[in-house]
XYZ file of C-alpha atoms in Angstrom:
538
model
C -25.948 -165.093 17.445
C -28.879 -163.151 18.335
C -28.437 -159.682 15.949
C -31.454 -158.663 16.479
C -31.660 -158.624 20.387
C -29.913 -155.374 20.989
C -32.243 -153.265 18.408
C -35.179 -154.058 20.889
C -33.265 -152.468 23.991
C -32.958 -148.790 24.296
C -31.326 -146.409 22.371
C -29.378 -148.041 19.092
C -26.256 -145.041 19.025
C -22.690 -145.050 20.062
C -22.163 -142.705 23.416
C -18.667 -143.238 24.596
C -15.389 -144.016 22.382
C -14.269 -147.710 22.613
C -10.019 -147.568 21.614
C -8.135 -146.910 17.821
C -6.986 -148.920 15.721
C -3.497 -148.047 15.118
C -2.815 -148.919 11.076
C 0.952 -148.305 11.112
C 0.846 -145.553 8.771
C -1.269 -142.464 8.809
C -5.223 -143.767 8.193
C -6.940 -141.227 5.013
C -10.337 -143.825 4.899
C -12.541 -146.558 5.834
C -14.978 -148.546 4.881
C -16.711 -151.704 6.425
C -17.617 -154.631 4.110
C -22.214 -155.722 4.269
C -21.780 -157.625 7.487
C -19.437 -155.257 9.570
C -17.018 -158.543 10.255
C -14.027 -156.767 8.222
C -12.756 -153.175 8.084
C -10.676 -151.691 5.155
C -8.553 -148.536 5.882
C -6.675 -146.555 2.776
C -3.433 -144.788 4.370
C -1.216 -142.164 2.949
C 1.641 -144.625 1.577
C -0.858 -146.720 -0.673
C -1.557 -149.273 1.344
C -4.691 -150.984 2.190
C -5.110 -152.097 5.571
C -8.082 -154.769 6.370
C -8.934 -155.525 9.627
C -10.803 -158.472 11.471
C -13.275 -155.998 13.484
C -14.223 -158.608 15.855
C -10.694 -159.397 17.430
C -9.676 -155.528 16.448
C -6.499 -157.065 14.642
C -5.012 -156.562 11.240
C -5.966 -159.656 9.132
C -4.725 -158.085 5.489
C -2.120 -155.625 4.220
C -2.126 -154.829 0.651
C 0.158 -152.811 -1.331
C -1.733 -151.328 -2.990
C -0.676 -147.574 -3.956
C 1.970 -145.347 -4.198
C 0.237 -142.363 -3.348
C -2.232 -141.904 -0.573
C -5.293 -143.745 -0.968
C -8.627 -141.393 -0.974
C -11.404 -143.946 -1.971
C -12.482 -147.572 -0.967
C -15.743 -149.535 -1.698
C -16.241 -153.457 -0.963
C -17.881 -155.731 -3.454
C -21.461 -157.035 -2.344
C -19.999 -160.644 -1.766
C -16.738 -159.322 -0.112
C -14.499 -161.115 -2.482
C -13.419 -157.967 -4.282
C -12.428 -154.137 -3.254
C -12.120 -150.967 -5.414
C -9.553 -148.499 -4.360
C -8.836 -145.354 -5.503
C -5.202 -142.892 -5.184
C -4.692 -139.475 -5.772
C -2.485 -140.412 -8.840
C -5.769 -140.985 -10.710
C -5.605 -144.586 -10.546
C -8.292 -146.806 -9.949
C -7.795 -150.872 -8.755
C -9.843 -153.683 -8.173
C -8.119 -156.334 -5.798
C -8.644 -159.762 -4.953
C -9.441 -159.857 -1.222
C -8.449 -163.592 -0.530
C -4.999 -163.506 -2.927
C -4.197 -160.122 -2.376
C -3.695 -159.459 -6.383
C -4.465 -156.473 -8.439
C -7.040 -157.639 -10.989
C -7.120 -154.254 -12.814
C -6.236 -150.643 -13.340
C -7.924 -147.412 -14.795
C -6.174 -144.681 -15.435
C -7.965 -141.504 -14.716
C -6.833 -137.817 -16.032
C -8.226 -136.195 -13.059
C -8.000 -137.155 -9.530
C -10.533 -139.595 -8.157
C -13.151 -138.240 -5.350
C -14.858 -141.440 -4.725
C -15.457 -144.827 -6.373
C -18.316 -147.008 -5.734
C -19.426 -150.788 -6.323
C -23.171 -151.684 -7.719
C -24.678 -152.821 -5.114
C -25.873 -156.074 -6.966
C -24.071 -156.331 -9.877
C -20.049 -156.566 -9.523
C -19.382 -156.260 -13.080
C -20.111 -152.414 -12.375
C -18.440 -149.565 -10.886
C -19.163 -145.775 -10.327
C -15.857 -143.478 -9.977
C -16.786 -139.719 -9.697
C -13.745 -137.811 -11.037
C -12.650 -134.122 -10.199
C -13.576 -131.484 -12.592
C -15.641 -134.348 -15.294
C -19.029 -135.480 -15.153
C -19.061 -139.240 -13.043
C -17.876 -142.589 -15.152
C -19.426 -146.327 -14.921
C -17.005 -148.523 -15.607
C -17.917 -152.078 -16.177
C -14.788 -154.360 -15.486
C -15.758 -157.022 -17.717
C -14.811 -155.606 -21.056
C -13.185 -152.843 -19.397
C -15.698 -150.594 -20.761
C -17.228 -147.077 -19.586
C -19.927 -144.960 -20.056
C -19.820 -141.125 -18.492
C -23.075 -139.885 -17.255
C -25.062 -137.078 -18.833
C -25.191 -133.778 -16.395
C -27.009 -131.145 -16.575
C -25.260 -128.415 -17.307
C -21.657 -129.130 -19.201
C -19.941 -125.751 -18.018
C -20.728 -126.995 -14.070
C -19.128 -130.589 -14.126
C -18.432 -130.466 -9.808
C -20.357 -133.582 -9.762
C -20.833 -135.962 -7.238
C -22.908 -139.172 -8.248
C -23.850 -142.275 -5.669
C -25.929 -145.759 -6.703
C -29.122 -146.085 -4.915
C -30.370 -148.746 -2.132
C -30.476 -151.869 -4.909
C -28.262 -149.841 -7.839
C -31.303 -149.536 -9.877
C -31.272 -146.222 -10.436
C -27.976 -143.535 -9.930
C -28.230 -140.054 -8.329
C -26.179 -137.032 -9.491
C -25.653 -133.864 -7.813
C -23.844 -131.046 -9.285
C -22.580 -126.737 -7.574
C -25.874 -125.390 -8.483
C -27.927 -128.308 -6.434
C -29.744 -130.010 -9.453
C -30.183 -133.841 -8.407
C -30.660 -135.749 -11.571
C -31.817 -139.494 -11.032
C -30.647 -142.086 -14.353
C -31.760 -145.078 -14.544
C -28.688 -147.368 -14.178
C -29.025 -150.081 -17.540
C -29.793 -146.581 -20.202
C -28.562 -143.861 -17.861
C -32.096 -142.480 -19.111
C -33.389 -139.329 -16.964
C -35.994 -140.529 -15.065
C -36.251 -137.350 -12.031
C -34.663 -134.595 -11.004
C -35.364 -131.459 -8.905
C -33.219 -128.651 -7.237
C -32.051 -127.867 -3.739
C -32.674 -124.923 -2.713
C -32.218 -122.506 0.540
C -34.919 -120.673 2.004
C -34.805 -118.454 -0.972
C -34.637 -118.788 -4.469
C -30.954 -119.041 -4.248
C -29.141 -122.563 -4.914
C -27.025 -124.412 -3.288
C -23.909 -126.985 -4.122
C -24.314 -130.599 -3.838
C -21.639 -131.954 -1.089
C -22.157 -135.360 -1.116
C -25.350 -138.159 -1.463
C -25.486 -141.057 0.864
C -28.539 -143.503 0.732
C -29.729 -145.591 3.703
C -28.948 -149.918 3.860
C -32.399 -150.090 4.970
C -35.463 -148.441 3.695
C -36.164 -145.749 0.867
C -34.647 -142.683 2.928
C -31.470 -140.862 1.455
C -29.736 -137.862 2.680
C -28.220 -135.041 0.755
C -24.900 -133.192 2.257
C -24.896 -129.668 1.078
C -22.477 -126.232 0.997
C -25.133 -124.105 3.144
C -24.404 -126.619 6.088
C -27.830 -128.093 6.005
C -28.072 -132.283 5.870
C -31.750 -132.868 3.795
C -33.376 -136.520 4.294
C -35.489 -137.445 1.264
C -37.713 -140.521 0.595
C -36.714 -141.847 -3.076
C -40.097 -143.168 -3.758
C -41.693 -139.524 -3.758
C -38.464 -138.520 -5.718
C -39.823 -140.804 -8.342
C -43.196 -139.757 -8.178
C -42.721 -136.277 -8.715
C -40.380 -136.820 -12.115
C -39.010 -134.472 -13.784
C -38.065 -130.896 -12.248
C -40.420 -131.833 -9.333
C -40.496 -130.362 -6.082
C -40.162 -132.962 -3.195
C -40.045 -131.554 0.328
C -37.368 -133.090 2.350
C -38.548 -135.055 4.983
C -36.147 -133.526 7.522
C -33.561 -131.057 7.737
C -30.807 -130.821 10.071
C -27.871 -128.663 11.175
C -25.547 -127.334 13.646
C -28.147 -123.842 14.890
C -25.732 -122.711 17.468
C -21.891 -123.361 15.614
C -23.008 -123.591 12.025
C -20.533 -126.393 11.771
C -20.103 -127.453 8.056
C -20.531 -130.917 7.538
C -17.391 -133.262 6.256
C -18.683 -136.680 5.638
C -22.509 -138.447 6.775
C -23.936 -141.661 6.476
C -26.896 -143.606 7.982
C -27.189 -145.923 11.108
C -27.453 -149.683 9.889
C -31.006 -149.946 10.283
C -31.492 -146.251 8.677
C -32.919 -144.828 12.070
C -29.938 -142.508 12.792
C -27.658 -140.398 10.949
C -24.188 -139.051 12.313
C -22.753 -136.224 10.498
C -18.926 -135.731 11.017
C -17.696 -131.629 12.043
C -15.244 -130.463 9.252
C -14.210 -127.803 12.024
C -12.900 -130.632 14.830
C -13.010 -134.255 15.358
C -17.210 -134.207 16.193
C -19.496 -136.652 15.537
C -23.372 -135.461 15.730
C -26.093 -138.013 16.020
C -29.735 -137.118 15.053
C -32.617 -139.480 15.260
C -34.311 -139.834 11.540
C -37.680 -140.000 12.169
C -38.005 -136.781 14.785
C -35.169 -134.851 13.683
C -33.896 -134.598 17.281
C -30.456 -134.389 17.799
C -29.516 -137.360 20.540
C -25.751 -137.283 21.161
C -22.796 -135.432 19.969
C -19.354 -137.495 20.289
C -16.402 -135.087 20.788
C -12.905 -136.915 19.939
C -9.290 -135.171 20.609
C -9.366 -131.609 20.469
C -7.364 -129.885 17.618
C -7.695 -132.642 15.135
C -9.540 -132.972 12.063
C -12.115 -135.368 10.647
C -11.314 -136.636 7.705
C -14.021 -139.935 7.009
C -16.863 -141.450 9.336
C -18.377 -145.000 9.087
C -20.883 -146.173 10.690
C -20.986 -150.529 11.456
C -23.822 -152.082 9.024
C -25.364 -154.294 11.802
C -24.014 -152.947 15.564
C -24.165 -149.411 16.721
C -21.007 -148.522 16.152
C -19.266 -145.922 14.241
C -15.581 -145.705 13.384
C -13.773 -142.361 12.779
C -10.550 -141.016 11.159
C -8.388 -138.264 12.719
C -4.732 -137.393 12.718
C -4.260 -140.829 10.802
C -5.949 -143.082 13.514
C -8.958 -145.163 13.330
C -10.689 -144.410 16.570
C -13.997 -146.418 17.323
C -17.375 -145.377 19.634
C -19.401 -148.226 20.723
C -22.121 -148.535 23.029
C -21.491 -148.542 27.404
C -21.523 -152.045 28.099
C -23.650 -152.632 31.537
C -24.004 -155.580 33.330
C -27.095 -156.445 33.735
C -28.287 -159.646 35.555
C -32.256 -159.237 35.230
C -31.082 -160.383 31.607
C -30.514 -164.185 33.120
C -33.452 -163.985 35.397
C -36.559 -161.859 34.370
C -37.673 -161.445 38.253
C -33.820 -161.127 39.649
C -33.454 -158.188 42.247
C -29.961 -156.860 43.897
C -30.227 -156.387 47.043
C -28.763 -154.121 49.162
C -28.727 -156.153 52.472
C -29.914 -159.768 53.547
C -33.658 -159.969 53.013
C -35.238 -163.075 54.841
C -37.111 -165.213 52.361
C -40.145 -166.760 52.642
C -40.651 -170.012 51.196
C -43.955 -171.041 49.288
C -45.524 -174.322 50.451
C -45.052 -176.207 47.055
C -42.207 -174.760 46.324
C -40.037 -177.592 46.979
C -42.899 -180.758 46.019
C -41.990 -183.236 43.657
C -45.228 -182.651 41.806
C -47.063 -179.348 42.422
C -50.578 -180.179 43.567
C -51.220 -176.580 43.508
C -51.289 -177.360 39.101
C -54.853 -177.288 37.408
C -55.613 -180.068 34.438
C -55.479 -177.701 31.823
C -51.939 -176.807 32.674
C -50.583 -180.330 33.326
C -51.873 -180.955 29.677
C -50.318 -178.238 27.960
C -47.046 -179.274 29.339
C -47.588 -182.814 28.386
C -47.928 -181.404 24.656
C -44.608 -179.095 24.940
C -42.889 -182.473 25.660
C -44.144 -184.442 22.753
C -43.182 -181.880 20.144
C -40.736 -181.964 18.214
C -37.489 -179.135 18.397
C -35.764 -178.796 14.806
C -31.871 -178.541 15.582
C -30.719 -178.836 12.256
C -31.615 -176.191 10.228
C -30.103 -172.785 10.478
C -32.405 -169.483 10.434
C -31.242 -167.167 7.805
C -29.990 -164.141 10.274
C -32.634 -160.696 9.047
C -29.848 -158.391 9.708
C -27.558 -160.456 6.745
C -30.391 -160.519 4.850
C -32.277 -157.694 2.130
C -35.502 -157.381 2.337
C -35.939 -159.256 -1.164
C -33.887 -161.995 -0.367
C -34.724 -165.438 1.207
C -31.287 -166.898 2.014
C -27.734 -165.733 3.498
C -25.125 -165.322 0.834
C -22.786 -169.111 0.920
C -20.197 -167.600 -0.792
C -19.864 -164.642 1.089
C -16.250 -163.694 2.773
C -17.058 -163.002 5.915
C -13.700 -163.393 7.495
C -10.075 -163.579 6.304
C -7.863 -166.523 6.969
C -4.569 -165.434 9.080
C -1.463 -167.399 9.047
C 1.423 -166.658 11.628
C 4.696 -165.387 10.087
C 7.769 -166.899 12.089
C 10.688 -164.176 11.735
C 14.048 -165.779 11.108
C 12.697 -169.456 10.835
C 15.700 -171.645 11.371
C 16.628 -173.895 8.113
C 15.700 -176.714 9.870
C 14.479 -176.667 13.579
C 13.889 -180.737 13.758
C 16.453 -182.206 12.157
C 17.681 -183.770 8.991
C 14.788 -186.139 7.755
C 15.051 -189.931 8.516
C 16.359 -190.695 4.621
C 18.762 -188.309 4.187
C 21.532 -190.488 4.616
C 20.223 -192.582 0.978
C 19.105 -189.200 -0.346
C 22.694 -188.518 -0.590
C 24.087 -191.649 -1.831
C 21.922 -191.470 -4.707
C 22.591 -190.502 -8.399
C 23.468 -186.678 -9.429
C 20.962 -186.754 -11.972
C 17.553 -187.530 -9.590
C 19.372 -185.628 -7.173
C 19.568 -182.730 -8.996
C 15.592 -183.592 -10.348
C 14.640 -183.469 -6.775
C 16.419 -180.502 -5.750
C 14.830 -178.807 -9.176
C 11.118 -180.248 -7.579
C 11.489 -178.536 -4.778
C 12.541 -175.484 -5.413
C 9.726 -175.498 -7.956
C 7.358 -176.516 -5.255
C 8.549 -174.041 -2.859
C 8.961 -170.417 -4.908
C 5.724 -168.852 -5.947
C 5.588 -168.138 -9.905
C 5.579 -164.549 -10.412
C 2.660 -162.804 -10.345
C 0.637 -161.882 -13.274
C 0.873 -158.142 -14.232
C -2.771 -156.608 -13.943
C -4.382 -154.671 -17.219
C -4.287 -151.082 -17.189
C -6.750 -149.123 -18.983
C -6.362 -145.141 -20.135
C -9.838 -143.650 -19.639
C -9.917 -140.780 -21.918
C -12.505 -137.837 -20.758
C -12.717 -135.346 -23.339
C -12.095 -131.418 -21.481
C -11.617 -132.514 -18.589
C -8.065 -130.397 -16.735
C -4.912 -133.172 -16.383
C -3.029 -130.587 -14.178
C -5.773 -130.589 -10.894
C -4.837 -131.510 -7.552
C -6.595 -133.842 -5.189
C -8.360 -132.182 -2.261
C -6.371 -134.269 0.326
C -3.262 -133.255 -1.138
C -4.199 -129.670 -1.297
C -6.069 -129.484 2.110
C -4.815 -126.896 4.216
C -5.105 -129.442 7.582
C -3.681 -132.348 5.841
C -0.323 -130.693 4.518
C 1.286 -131.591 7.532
C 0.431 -134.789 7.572
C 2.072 -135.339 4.085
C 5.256 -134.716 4.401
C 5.221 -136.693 7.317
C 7.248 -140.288 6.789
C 5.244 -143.062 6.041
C 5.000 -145.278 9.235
C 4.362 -146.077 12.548
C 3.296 -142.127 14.403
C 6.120 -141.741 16.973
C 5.485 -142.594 20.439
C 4.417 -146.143 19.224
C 7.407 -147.743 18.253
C 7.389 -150.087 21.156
C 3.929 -151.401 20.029
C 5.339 -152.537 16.609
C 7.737 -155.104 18.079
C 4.903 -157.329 19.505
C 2.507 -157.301 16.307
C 2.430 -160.631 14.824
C 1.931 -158.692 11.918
C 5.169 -156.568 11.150
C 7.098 -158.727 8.595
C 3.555 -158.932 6.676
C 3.475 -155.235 6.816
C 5.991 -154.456 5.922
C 6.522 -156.710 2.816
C 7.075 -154.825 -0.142
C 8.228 -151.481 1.414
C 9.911 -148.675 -0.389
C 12.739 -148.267 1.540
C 14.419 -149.954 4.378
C 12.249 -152.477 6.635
C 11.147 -151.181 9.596
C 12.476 -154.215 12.081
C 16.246 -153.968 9.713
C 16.157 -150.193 11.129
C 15.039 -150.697 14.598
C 18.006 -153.382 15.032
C 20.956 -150.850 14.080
C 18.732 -148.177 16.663
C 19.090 -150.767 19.474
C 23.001 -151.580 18.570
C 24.016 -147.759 18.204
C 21.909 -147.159 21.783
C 23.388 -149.909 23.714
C 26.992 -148.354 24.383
C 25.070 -145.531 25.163
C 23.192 -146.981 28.070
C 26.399 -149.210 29.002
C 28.644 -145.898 29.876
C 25.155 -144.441 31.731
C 25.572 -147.698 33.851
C 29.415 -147.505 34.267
C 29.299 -143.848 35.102
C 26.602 -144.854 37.923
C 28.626 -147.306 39.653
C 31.502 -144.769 39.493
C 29.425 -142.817 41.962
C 28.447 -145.226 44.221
């Protein structure tokens, strides 16, 4: 699986939109996990949808919330996920099982949580209205940040590259950098505009690869910094960003941005209209802007850690931009041509010898020392793209992919049969009859699962009575008090997924297939007197 072949071939950005992912209910945010092989989507009924993002199909469904889910981050090995609601609650689920390990209990709403990057003891959750919290799950434990100023606590807060150090941003644009282990001040420096005049702190993203980080702010300008001269410079320093780029013509405000995989790009998503823009990092050029369906909003961007692709959410679908695949045969055959017409070919003297006598010594001896060496087909290269920069090997214990098993609807009780001994099952005694029967039925029901810990986190003057901004979103109140579900105009889709009875597992309210059934029964005498009233007429 050559990874890195495609970054050596032209430009490494989406152009053209490449299908949705329809999630069944109405898609709030995503997030890939380090190797881009599975996608997690929060929706607006709680639950967490993970998808296999090389087949496109749904490989998990967790029920996870009750209320919309705003936040998602995936654990470095891809074993665990952190999810956060707009009821204030914060989980941390099992991947493989499915289970809720633990719960934090939040008196504000949740704007984003956040797993160290190498340590998955640790997590960052930046709370409306309070200075941000790291929780480590351990001991269930937290420690809330200092800020700078206590009367401006809109604070946003984001680990660095390698979770060494943490970045805070607050409404007056002071970036304070704490080191992670004493959440000491080691740097910090103000935004500003063109003037002396400051600026609030949107959102800080940092880069997979490299130093680069970018810094999304209210006067509609994205800033790229380098964090080693943010470092250098210490305390109230002033760093000059490296670039700075915006919307000239529009002024389009900025909802979410991230970087490219390898850091060379950054797409910044339109708050205005489903846009995506594309600028190059290391000009400052913008390359390509993506336009999705007019009317809708953007509500989170992603772009793919290894491929150049970017996923998008609007209107509660998952839509995904990929590259124009070409065909390209020259790839097969360095000197292949297509030709237009028949060309006569001419045909070299040698070019059909046994041995070419047209071959110098030199040459035939080279060869003769290709064949005697030896090829190693055993060992496996680590793959660079898997890989940090500071690490030798692949993760082993990575999850990479999610085991899917095919749910039969209405199994029969027994398709093949009675089994060869039932006969002298049942002319045994009542009492290891009844043993067996008690065996099986212990083998066969799950013991019930174990309820996770909750833990109150208790934030002194911080407001219990705030809303969360996708609640209280102009665009999204719509959305909300739509049902939680399949959008209409896709019902007929949900019959064929493999996937409904798993989806649906756990449901407040009726099942979806349960209610579809009584639809088709109340319909058919419907469509029966169409047809009788037809053949009246003819």
């Amino acid at each position: 699986m050559n990874l890195e072949l495609p970054e050596s071939f032209g430009q490494n950005y989406p152009e053209e939109a490449d299908g949705t992912l329809d999630c069944i209910s109405m898609a709030l945010t995503c997030t890939f996990n380090r190797w881009g092989t599975l996608l997690a989507v929060g929706c607006n009924d709680g639950r967490i949808v993970i998808w296999d993002f090389l087949t496109r199909g749904i490989a998990k469904i967790l029920s996870a919330h009750i209320h919309p889910v705003c936040s998602l981050c995936w654990s470095r090995d891809g074993h665990k996920l952190v999810s956060a609601s707009t009821d204030n609650i914060v989980s941390l689920w099992d991947v493989l099982s499915g289970d809720c390990d633990q719960r934090f209990r939040f008196p504000s709403p949740i704007l984003k949580v956040q797993f160290h990057p190498r340590d998955q003891d640790k997590v960052l959750v930046c709370p409306m209205k309070s200075a941000p919290v790291m929780l480590t799950l351990s001991d269930s434990s937290h420690v809330v940040l200092p800020v700078d100023d206590d009367s401006d606590l809109n604070v946003v807060a984001s680990f660095d590259r390698r979770g060494e150090y943490i970045y805070t941003g607050n409404a007056k644009g002071k970036i304070l950098v704490l080191k992670t282990n004493t959440q000491t001040l080691v740097a910090s420096f103000r935004v500003t505009t063109g003037t002396s005049n400051t600026t609030a702190i949107k959102s800080i993203e940092f880069a997979r690869k490299g130093t680069c980080f970018l810094i999304n702010t209210a006067d509609r300008i994205i800033r790229v910094y380098d964090g080693r001269e943010i470092l250098t410079c210490g305390r109230d320093g002033e760093p000059e960003p490296m670039q700075k780029l915006q919307d000239l013509v529009n002024r389009t405000p900025w909802k979410k941005c991230c970087f490219s995989g390898d850091g060379e790009y950054i797409v910044a998503g339109s708050a205005r209209q489903h846009a995506l823009y594309i600028w190059e990092k290391s000009i400052g050029n913008l390359v390509k802007i993506l336009h999705g369906t007019r009317g809708e909003l953007l509500l989170d961007v992603a772009w793919h850690p290894v491929r150049p692709i970017i996923a998008s959410i609007s209107s509660g679908v998952v839509s995904i931009w990929a590259q124009n695949q070409v065909e390209n045969w020259s790839a097969f055959a360095p000197d292949f041509k297509e030709l237009d017409e028949n060309v006569e070919y001419e045909e070299r003297e040698s070019e059909f010898d046994i041995e070419d006598e047209d071959k110098s010594e030199p040459e035939q001896t080279g060869g003769d020392a290709a064949e005697d060496e030896e090829v190693d087909v055993t060992s496996v290269d680590r793959i660079a793209a898997f890989c940090s920069s500071d690490e030798e090997l692949e993760d082993t214990k990575a999850l990479l992919y999610l085991p899917i098993a095919p749910e039969v609807e209405d199994p029969e009780e027994n398709p093949y049969g009675p089994p060869p001994d039932a006969g002298q099952m049942s002319l045994t005694e009542d009492g290891a009859g009844t043993e067996k029967k008690r065996q099986a039925s212990s083998d066969g029901v799950q013991p019930p699962k174990k309820k996770p810990k909750t833990t109150m986190v208790e934030l002194q003057g911080v407001p219990s009575d705030e809303v969360h901004p996708l609640l209280g979103a102009k665009g999204d109140s719509k959305s909300k008090k739509k049902q939680s579900g399949r959008p209409k105009g896709a019902k007929g889709k949900e019959r064929d997924s493999p996937f409904k009875s798993k989806a649906f597992k756990g449901d407040r309210g009726m099942p979806l297939d349960s209610a579809m059934k009584g639809k088709a029964q109340s319909e058919l005498p419907q469509v029966l007197t169409g047809g009788g009233a037809i053949s009246e007429l003819l």
